[in-house]
């Protein structure tokens, strides 16, 4: 249903308008009458919201609304069957638990609000449900912590990272999660399989830091966490999910759209009486994305980091001598010296050992993280300040040109590389 004109859509109560913005131009949407929300955040009346190309979203109304759209859509339709009532019921249960936690600030056990982890296969609506739960909680004045473990997409900063940030107000339907002081650890690859040991260690580090923050902040402790995970739910992916549930001490596991995963998790977690495993229906509105679309989305996220959602940021092009920067990567060197191994055995690479890498022409198009570490051995436990993108490597003059969000000195000379690349277009 391709359309380019202005159109009005009347929504009955508990219905939603599902929209896929055209790949070529943005779409403006506004609420003409009634009340409606986009993924948990209320739409302001009469104000045009401009969605960039490719975006897929839904406008849901609890009591009825009229919506106006201006611009091109790939598709749009209304749906009267949604799982929203079951989602908001989960929110109500979480809200009651937050209130209980708030009521007993001095008891370290019961002052902890819900730690919710959302799991399910790719394209089951995990990020969307996480967003709704966070926005509904923020609307009621809570400041829940959002933890994103999905390194394939990276909703907080860029792909290749795991990150956490407090959500202090309902998430903007267009702008997404605000980038104020997120806590970010750089894995460096768009899939954890490239270095699963490192992924586990970084998840533990992030969990440890949050635990420390919660210890000193009863407000965020009571509000709890919502943890988004990646869509890899079997084999090593499943193992990493169990690891995350354990590392973050999750108390509520929400399983979207997969019976098998839900029953497996119920079985293994039955020994933990304080963990609830709840199966939830996947929304029929969730749009499936193939590998190519997901890769393009990754590129968009990186572009957005440097240039802003609507090209409103101006990144700086900087030139440095090779010697000005010290680049490390994880998983380079041998685990044990050959002399310590049985005769004939080949030393395996230690996945979490840090090795220094010489800058060469292979650096072109790499996205590197700038560590907050003061010393190399602090890198694994340090969060990152931001990222740079390599646009030119001159091996004749030993100079590297890179894009950074701002000009001037980088916050540290320690950079971390993985396999994350981006071709600017
Ligand atoms: P997952 O995190 O499980 O991979 P997402 O929550 O990212 O899945 O959803 C996949 C895509 O579907 C996203 O682009 C999201 O905006 C879109 N989407 C989710 N729910 C709806 C809905 N009810 N209507 C329209 N689009 C939706």
Coordinates of C-alpha atoms and ligand atoms in Angstrom, one line a residue:
X1 CA 0.0 0.0 0.0
X2 CA 2.3 2.8 -1.2
X3 CA 1.0 6.2 -0.5
X4 CA 2.4 9.7 -0.6
X5 CA -0.5 12.0 0.5
X6 CA -1.7 13.2 3.8
X7 CA -4.1 10.8 5.4
X8 CA -6.1 10.4 8.6
X9 CA -6.6 7.1 10.4
X10 CA -9.2 6.6 13.1
X11 CA -8.2 4.0 15.7
X12 CA -10.7 2.3 17.9
X13 CA -9.8 1.5 21.5
X14 CA -7.0 -1.0 22.0
X15 CA -6.0 -0.9 18.4
X16 CA -2.8 0.1 16.7
X17 CA -1.6 1.6 13.5
X18 CA 1.4 -0.2 12.2
X19 CA 3.7 1.8 9.9
X20 CA 6.8 1.1 7.8
X21 CA 8.3 4.4 6.6
X22 CA 9.4 4.4 3.0
X23 CA 13.1 3.7 2.3
X24 CA 13.5 7.1 0.5
X25 CA 11.9 9.8 2.6
X26 CA 10.8 10.6 6.2
X27 CA 7.2 10.4 7.4
X28 CA 5.5 12.9 9.7
X29 CA 2.8 11.7 12.1
X30 CA 0.6 13.5 14.6
X31 CA -2.2 12.9 17.0
X32 CA -5.3 14.8 16.0
X33 CA -7.6 13.7 18.7
X34 CA -7.9 11.2 21.6
X35 CA -4.8 9.7 23.2
X36 CA -2.2 7.4 21.8
X37 CA 1.3 6.1 22.5
X38 CA 4.3 4.9 20.5
X39 CA 6.1 2.0 22.1
X40 CA 5.0 3.2 25.6
X41 CA 5.5 6.9 25.2
X42 CA 2.5 9.2 24.9
X43 CA 2.1 11.2 21.7
X44 CA 1.8 14.9 22.4
X45 CA -1.5 16.3 20.8
X46 CA -1.1 18.0 17.5
X47 CA 2.7 17.9 17.3
X48 CA 4.2 16.5 14.1
X49 CA 6.8 13.8 14.8
X50 CA 9.1 13.1 11.9
X51 CA 10.3 9.5 11.5
X52 CA 13.4 8.8 9.3
X53 CA 13.2 6.4 6.3
X54 CA 13.0 2.7 7.0
X55 CA 11.7 3.0 10.6
X56 CA 9.0 0.6 11.6
X57 CA 6.7 1.6 14.5
X58 CA 3.2 1.4 15.8
X59 CA 0.8 4.0 17.3
X60 CA -1.3 2.3 19.9
X61 CA -4.4 3.7 21.6
X62 CA -6.0 2.5 24.8
X63 CA -9.2 4.6 24.4
X64 CA -9.4 5.6 20.7
X65 CA -7.6 8.3 18.6
X66 CA -7.3 9.9 15.2
X67 CA -3.8 10.0 13.7
X68 CA -2.6 12.0 10.7
X69 CA 0.3 10.9 8.5
X70 CA 2.1 13.1 6.0
X71 CA 4.6 11.5 3.6
X72 CA 5.4 8.2 2.0
X73 CA 4.9 4.9 3.7
X74 CA 6.1 1.4 2.6
X75 CA 3.0 0.0 4.3
X76 CA 0.5 0.9 7.0
X77 CA -2.4 -0.9 8.4
X78 CA -4.5 -1.0 11.6
X79 CA -4.6 -4.1 13.9
X80 CA -7.1 -4.8 16.5
X81 CA -5.3 -7.8 17.9
X82 CA -2.2 -6.9 20.0
X83 CA -0.6 -8.3 23.1
X84 CA -0.6 -4.9 24.7
X85 CA -2.9 -5.8 27.5
X86 CA -0.7 -8.7 28.6
X87 CA 2.4 -6.3 28.4
X88 CA 0.8 -3.7 30.5
X89 CA -0.2 -6.3 33.0
X90 CA 3.4 -7.2 33.3
X91 CA 4.2 -3.6 33.9
X92 CA 1.6 -3.4 36.7
X93 CA 3.2 -6.4 38.5
X94 CA 6.6 -4.8 38.1
X95 CA 5.3 -1.5 39.4
X96 CA 3.9 -3.2 42.5
X97 CA 7.3 -4.8 43.1
X98 CA 9.0 -1.4 42.7
X99 CA 6.6 0.0 45.3
X100 CA 7.4 -2.8 47.7
X101 CA 11.1 -2.3 47.2
X102 CA 10.8 1.4 47.8
X103 CA 8.9 0.7 51.1
X104 CA 11.8 -1.1 52.6
X105 CA 14.9 0.9 51.8
X106 CA 17.0 -0.4 54.6
X107 CA 16.8 -4.1 53.8
X108 CA 19.3 -5.0 51.2
X109 CA 17.2 -7.9 49.8
X110 CA 13.7 -6.5 49.7
X111 CA 14.8 -3.0 48.6
X112 CA 15.8 -4.4 45.3
X113 CA 13.2 -3.7 42.6
X114 CA 12.6 -6.1 39.7
X115 CA 15.4 -7.1 37.4
X116 CA 13.7 -8.0 34.2
X117 CA 15.4 -9.7 31.3
X118 CA 13.7 -9.9 28.0
X119 CA 14.6 -13.0 25.9
X120 CA 13.4 -14.5 22.6
X121 CA 14.5 -15.2 19.1
X122 CA 15.5 -12.5 16.6
X123 CA 12.6 -10.2 15.7
X124 CA 10.3 -11.3 18.5
X125 CA 10.0 -7.7 19.7
X126 CA 12.4 -7.8 22.6
X127 CA 13.8 -4.3 22.1
X128 CA 10.3 -2.9 21.6
X129 CA 9.0 -4.6 24.8
X130 CA 12.0 -3.4 26.8
X131 CA 11.3 0.1 25.6
X132 CA 7.7 0.0 26.5
X133 CA 8.4 -1.3 30.0
X134 CA 11.0 1.4 30.5
X135 CA 8.8 4.2 29.2
X136 CA 5.7 3.1 31.3
X137 CA 7.9 2.9 34.4
X138 CA 9.5 6.4 33.7
X139 CA 6.1 7.9 33.2
X140 CA 5.3 6.9 36.7
X141 CA 8.4 8.6 38.0
X142 CA 10.7 5.6 38.3
X143 CA 14.3 5.7 36.9
X144 CA 14.8 2.2 35.8
X145 CA 18.2 1.2 34.4
X146 CA 18.2 -0.1 30.8
X147 CA 20.8 -2.7 30.0
X148 CA 21.4 -3.6 26.4
X149 CA 23.3 -6.9 25.9
X150 CA 22.3 -7.1 22.2
X151 CA 25.7 -6.4 20.6
X152 CA 24.3 -7.0 17.1
X153 CA 22.2 -3.9 17.1
X154 CA 23.3 -1.7 20.1
X155 CA 20.3 0.6 20.9
X156 CA 22.3 2.6 23.5
X157 CA 25.4 3.6 21.5
X158 CA 26.6 1.5 18.6
X159 CA 26.7 -2.2 17.8
X160 CA 29.6 -4.2 19.2
X161 CA 29.0 -2.9 22.7
X162 CA 27.1 -3.8 25.8
X163 CA 25.8 -0.8 27.7
X164 CA 23.6 0.5 30.5
X165 CA 21.9 3.8 31.1
X166 CA 19.3 5.1 33.5
X167 CA 16.0 6.0 31.8
X168 CA 14.6 9.1 33.5
X169 CA 11.7 10.0 31.2
X170 CA 9.7 8.1 28.6
X171 CA 11.8 7.3 25.6
X172 CA 11.4 9.7 22.7
X173 CA 9.6 7.8 19.9
X174 CA 12.0 9.3 17.2
X175 CA 15.2 10.1 19.0
X176 CA 15.4 6.9 21.1
X177 CA 17.5 6.5 24.2
X178 CA 19.3 9.7 25.2
X179 CA 23.1 9.4 25.2
X180 CA 23.8 11.0 28.6
X181 CA 26.6 9.2 30.3
X182 CA 25.9 5.6 29.3
X183 CA 28.1 3.0 30.8
X184 CA 29.6 1.2 27.8
X185 CA 31.9 -1.8 27.4
X186 CA 33.4 -2.5 24.0
X187 CA 33.4 -6.1 22.7
X188 CA 34.3 -5.0 19.2
X189 CA 32.3 -7.5 17.2
X190 CA 28.7 -7.6 16.0
X191 CA 28.3 -11.1 17.3
X192 CA 29.4 -12.6 20.7
X193 CA 30.6 -15.8 18.9
X194 CA 33.7 -13.9 17.8
X195 CA 34.8 -13.9 21.4
X196 CA 32.3 -15.4 23.8
X197 CA 34.7 -15.4 26.8
X198 CA 35.1 -11.7 26.4
X199 CA 31.4 -11.2 26.1
X200 CA 30.9 -13.0 29.4
X201 CA 33.6 -11.0 31.2
X202 CA 32.2 -7.7 30.0
X203 CA 28.7 -8.7 31.1
X204 CA 30.0 -9.5 34.5
X205 CA 31.9 -6.2 34.7
X206 CA 28.8 -4.2 33.7
X207 CA 26.8 -6.1 36.3
X208 CA 29.4 -5.5 39.0
X209 CA 29.4 -1.7 38.3
X210 CA 25.6 -1.6 38.4
X211 CA 25.5 -3.6 41.6
X212 CA 27.9 -1.0 43.1
X213 CA 25.7 1.9 41.9
X214 CA 22.5 0.3 43.2
X215 CA 24.2 -0.2 46.6
X216 CA 24.5 3.6 46.9
X217 CA 21.3 4.6 45.3
X218 CA 18.0 3.4 46.8
X219 CA 16.0 5.1 44.1
X220 CA 17.5 3.3 41.1
X221 CA 17.7 0.1 43.2
X222 CA 14.0 0.1 43.7
X223 CA 13.3 0.9 40.1
X224 CA 15.4 -2.1 39.0
X225 CA 16.5 -3.0 35.5
X226 CA 15.2 -4.0 32.1
X227 CA 17.7 -6.0 30.2
X228 CA 17.4 -6.5 26.5
X229 CA 19.2 -9.5 25.0
X230 CA 20.2 -10.7 21.6
X231 CA 18.1 -13.1 19.5
X232 CA 20.5 -16.0 19.5
X233 CA 18.8 -18.5 21.7
X234 CA 20.3 -21.9 21.0
X235 CA 23.8 -23.5 21.5
X236 CA 26.3 -20.9 22.7
X237 CA 23.6 -18.2 22.5
X238 CA 21.5 -20.0 25.1
X239 CA 24.5 -20.5 27.3
X240 CA 25.2 -16.7 27.1
X241 CA 21.6 -16.0 28.0
X242 CA 21.9 -18.2 31.1
X243 CA 25.1 -16.4 31.9
X244 CA 23.4 -13.0 31.7
X245 CA 20.5 -14.2 33.9
X246 CA 23.0 -15.2 36.5
X247 CA 25.4 -12.2 36.1
X248 CA 22.7 -9.6 36.5
X249 CA 20.7 -11.6 39.1
X250 CA 17.6 -11.4 37.0
X251 CA 14.4 -11.9 38.9
X252 CA 11.9 -11.9 36.1
X253 CA 12.6 -13.6 32.7
X254 CA 10.1 -12.5 30.0
X255 CA 10.2 -15.0 27.1
X256 CA 8.8 -13.7 23.8
X257 CA 7.3 -16.0 21.3
X258 CA 9.0 -19.2 21.8
X259 CA 7.5 -22.1 23.7
X260 CA 10.6 -24.3 23.6
X261 CA 12.9 -21.6 25.1
X262 CA 10.4 -20.8 27.8
X263 CA 10.1 -24.4 28.9
X264 CA 13.9 -24.9 28.8
X265 CA 14.4 -21.8 31.0
X266 CA 11.6 -22.9 33.4
X267 CA 13.4 -26.2 33.8
X268 CA 16.8 -24.8 34.5
X269 CA 15.6 -22.0 36.7
X270 CA 13.2 -24.0 38.8
X271 CA 16.0 -24.3 41.4
X272 CA 15.8 -20.5 41.9
X273 CA 12.5 -19.8 43.5
X274 CA 13.0 -16.0 43.3
X275 CA 13.1 -16.1 39.5
X276 CA 9.9 -15.9 37.6
X277 CA 9.8 -17.1 34.0
X278 CA 6.9 -15.6 32.1
X279 CA 5.9 -16.4 28.5
X280 CA 4.5 -13.6 26.5
X281 CA 3.0 -13.5 23.1
X282 CA 4.9 -11.9 20.3
X283 CA 3.2 -9.0 18.6
X284 CA 2.0 -9.6 15.0
X285 CA 3.3 -6.2 14.2
X286 CA 7.0 -7.0 14.7
X287 CA 8.7 -6.8 11.4
X288 CA 11.3 -9.5 10.5
X289 CA 14.6 -8.3 9.2
X290 CA 17.0 -10.4 7.2
X291 CA 20.7 -10.4 7.7
X292 CA 21.2 -7.7 5.1
X293 CA 18.6 -5.4 6.7
X294 CA 20.2 -6.0 10.1
X295 CA 23.6 -5.1 8.8
X296 CA 22.2 -2.0 7.2
X297 CA 20.6 -1.1 10.6
X298 CA 24.1 -1.5 12.2
X299 CA 25.5 0.9 9.7
X300 CA 22.7 3.4 10.4
X301 CA 23.5 3.2 14.2
X302 CA 27.1 4.0 13.6
X303 CA 26.3 6.8 11.2
X304 CA 23.9 8.2 13.8
X305 CA 26.6 8.2 16.4
X306 CA 28.8 10.4 14.3
X307 CA 26.3 12.5 12.4
X308 CA 23.1 12.5 14.6
X309 CA 19.7 11.2 13.6
X310 CA 19.1 13.9 11.1
X311 CA 22.6 15.0 10.2
X312 CA 22.5 17.5 13.1
X313 CA 26.0 16.6 14.4
X314 CA 29.3 17.6 12.8
X315 CA 32.0 15.0 13.5
X316 CA 35.6 16.2 13.3
X317 CA 38.2 14.8 11.0
X318 CA 41.5 14.5 12.9
X319 CA 45.0 13.4 11.9
X320 CA 47.4 11.6 14.2
X321 CA 50.8 10.1 14.0
X322 CA 50.8 6.3 14.4
X323 CA 52.9 6.8 17.5
X324 CA 50.3 9.0 19.1
X325 CA 47.8 6.2 19.5
X326 CA 48.2 2.8 21.2
X327 CA 45.8 0.2 19.9
X328 CA 44.9 -3.0 21.6
X329 CA 42.8 -6.0 20.7
X330 CA 41.6 -8.9 22.8
X331 CA 42.4 -12.5 22.0
X332 CA 45.7 -12.2 20.3
X333 CA 48.5 -13.8 22.1
X334 CA 49.0 -17.5 23.1
X335 CA 47.3 -18.7 26.3
X336 CA 50.4 -20.4 27.6
X337 CA 54.0 -20.4 26.5
X338 CA 54.9 -23.4 24.2
X339 CA 57.3 -24.6 26.9
X340 CA 54.4 -25.1 29.3
X341 CA 52.4 -27.3 26.9
X342 CA 52.7 -31.0 26.2
X343 CA 55.0 -31.8 23.3
X344 CA 53.3 -31.3 20.0
X345 CA 50.4 -29.2 21.3
X346 CA 49.8 -25.8 19.7
X347 CA 49.2 -22.9 22.0
X348 CA 45.6 -21.6 21.6
X349 CA 44.9 -17.9 21.5
X350 CA 43.7 -16.6 24.9
X351 CA 40.4 -14.8 24.1
X352 CA 40.8 -12.3 26.8
X353 CA 44.5 -11.5 26.6
X354 CA 45.2 -8.0 25.4
X355 CA 47.7 -7.5 22.7
X356 CA 49.0 -4.4 21.2
X357 CA 48.4 -4.0 17.4
X358 CA 50.5 -2.0 15.0
X359 CA 48.5 0.4 12.9
X360 CA 48.6 -0.5 9.2
X361 CA 46.5 -0.2 6.1
X362 CA 44.0 -2.8 7.4
X363 CA 42.7 -0.1 9.8
X364 CA 40.9 1.6 7.0
X365 CA 37.1 1.7 7.9
X366 CA 37.6 0.3 11.4
X367 CA 35.5 1.6 14.2
X368 CA 37.6 1.7 17.4
X369 CA 36.6 2.5 21.0
X370 CA 38.5 5.0 23.1
X371 CA 39.0 3.5 26.5
X372 CA 38.8 5.4 29.8
X373 CA 41.6 3.2 31.1
X374 CA 44.7 4.9 32.5
X375 CA 46.8 1.8 32.1
X376 CA 46.6 -1.1 29.6
X377 CA 45.8 -3.7 32.3
X378 CA 42.7 -1.6 33.2
X379 CA 41.3 -1.8 29.7
X380 CA 39.2 -4.9 30.2
X381 CA 37.4 -3.5 33.2
X382 CA 37.1 0.1 31.9
X383 CA 34.2 1.5 30.1
X384 CA 34.6 3.4 26.9
X385 CA 34.4 7.2 26.4
X386 CA 33.4 7.0 22.7
X387 CA 34.4 5.8 19.3
X388 CA 36.5 6.9 16.3
X389 CA 36.2 5.9 12.7
X390 CA 39.3 5.5 10.5
X391 CA 38.9 7.3 7.2
X392 CA 42.5 7.2 5.9
X393 CA 45.8 5.4 6.7
X394 CA 49.0 6.8 5.2
X395 CA 51.6 4.2 5.7
X396 CA 54.2 6.3 3.9
X397 CA 54.0 9.1 6.4
X398 CA 52.7 7.0 9.3
X399 CA 49.6 9.1 9.7
X400 CA 46.1 8.1 10.4
X401 CA 43.0 10.2 9.7
X402 CA 39.9 9.5 11.8
X403 CA 36.4 10.9 12.5
X404 CA 35.6 11.7 16.1
X405 CA 32.5 13.3 17.6
X406 CA 34.6 16.4 18.4
X407 CA 37.9 18.0 17.7
X408 CA 40.9 18.0 19.9
X409 CA 42.6 15.4 22.0
X410 CA 41.0 12.1 22.5
X411 CA 40.2 11.4 26.2
X412 CA 42.8 8.7 26.2
X413 CA 45.5 7.3 23.8
X414 CA 44.3 3.7 24.5
X415 CA 42.1 2.4 21.7
X416 CA 40.4 -1.0 21.4
X417 CA 39.9 -2.6 18.0
X418 CA 37.7 -5.6 17.1
X419 CA 36.2 -6.5 13.7
X420 CA 33.6 -3.7 13.7
X421 CA 33.8 -1.8 10.4
X422 CA 31.6 0.7 8.7
X423 CA 31.6 2.1 5.1
X424 CA 30.4 5.7 5.2
X425 CA 28.0 6.5 2.4
Ligands
LIG1 P1 14.0 -7.8 18.5 O1 14.5 -6.9 19.5 O2 13.3 -9.0 19.1 O3 14.9 -8.2 17.4 P2 12.4 -5.5 17.7 O4 11.7 -5.1 19.0 O5 13.7 -4.7 17.4 O6 12.7 -7.0 17.8 O7 11.4 -5.4 16.6 C1 11.7 -5.6 15.2 C2 11.2 -4.5 14.4 O8 9.8 -4.5 14.4 C3 11.6 -3.1 14.8 O9 11.9 -2.3 13.7 C4 10.4 -2.5 15.5 O10 10.3 -1.1 15.5 C5 9.3 -3.2 14.8 N1 8.0 -3.4 15.6 C6 7.9 -4.0 16.8 N2 6.6 -4.0 17.2 C7 5.9 -3.5 16.2 C8 4.5 -3.2 16.0 N3 3.6 -3.5 16.9 N4 4.1 -2.6 14.9 C9 5.0 -2.2 13.9 N5 6.4 -2.5 14.0 C10 6.8 -3.1 15.2

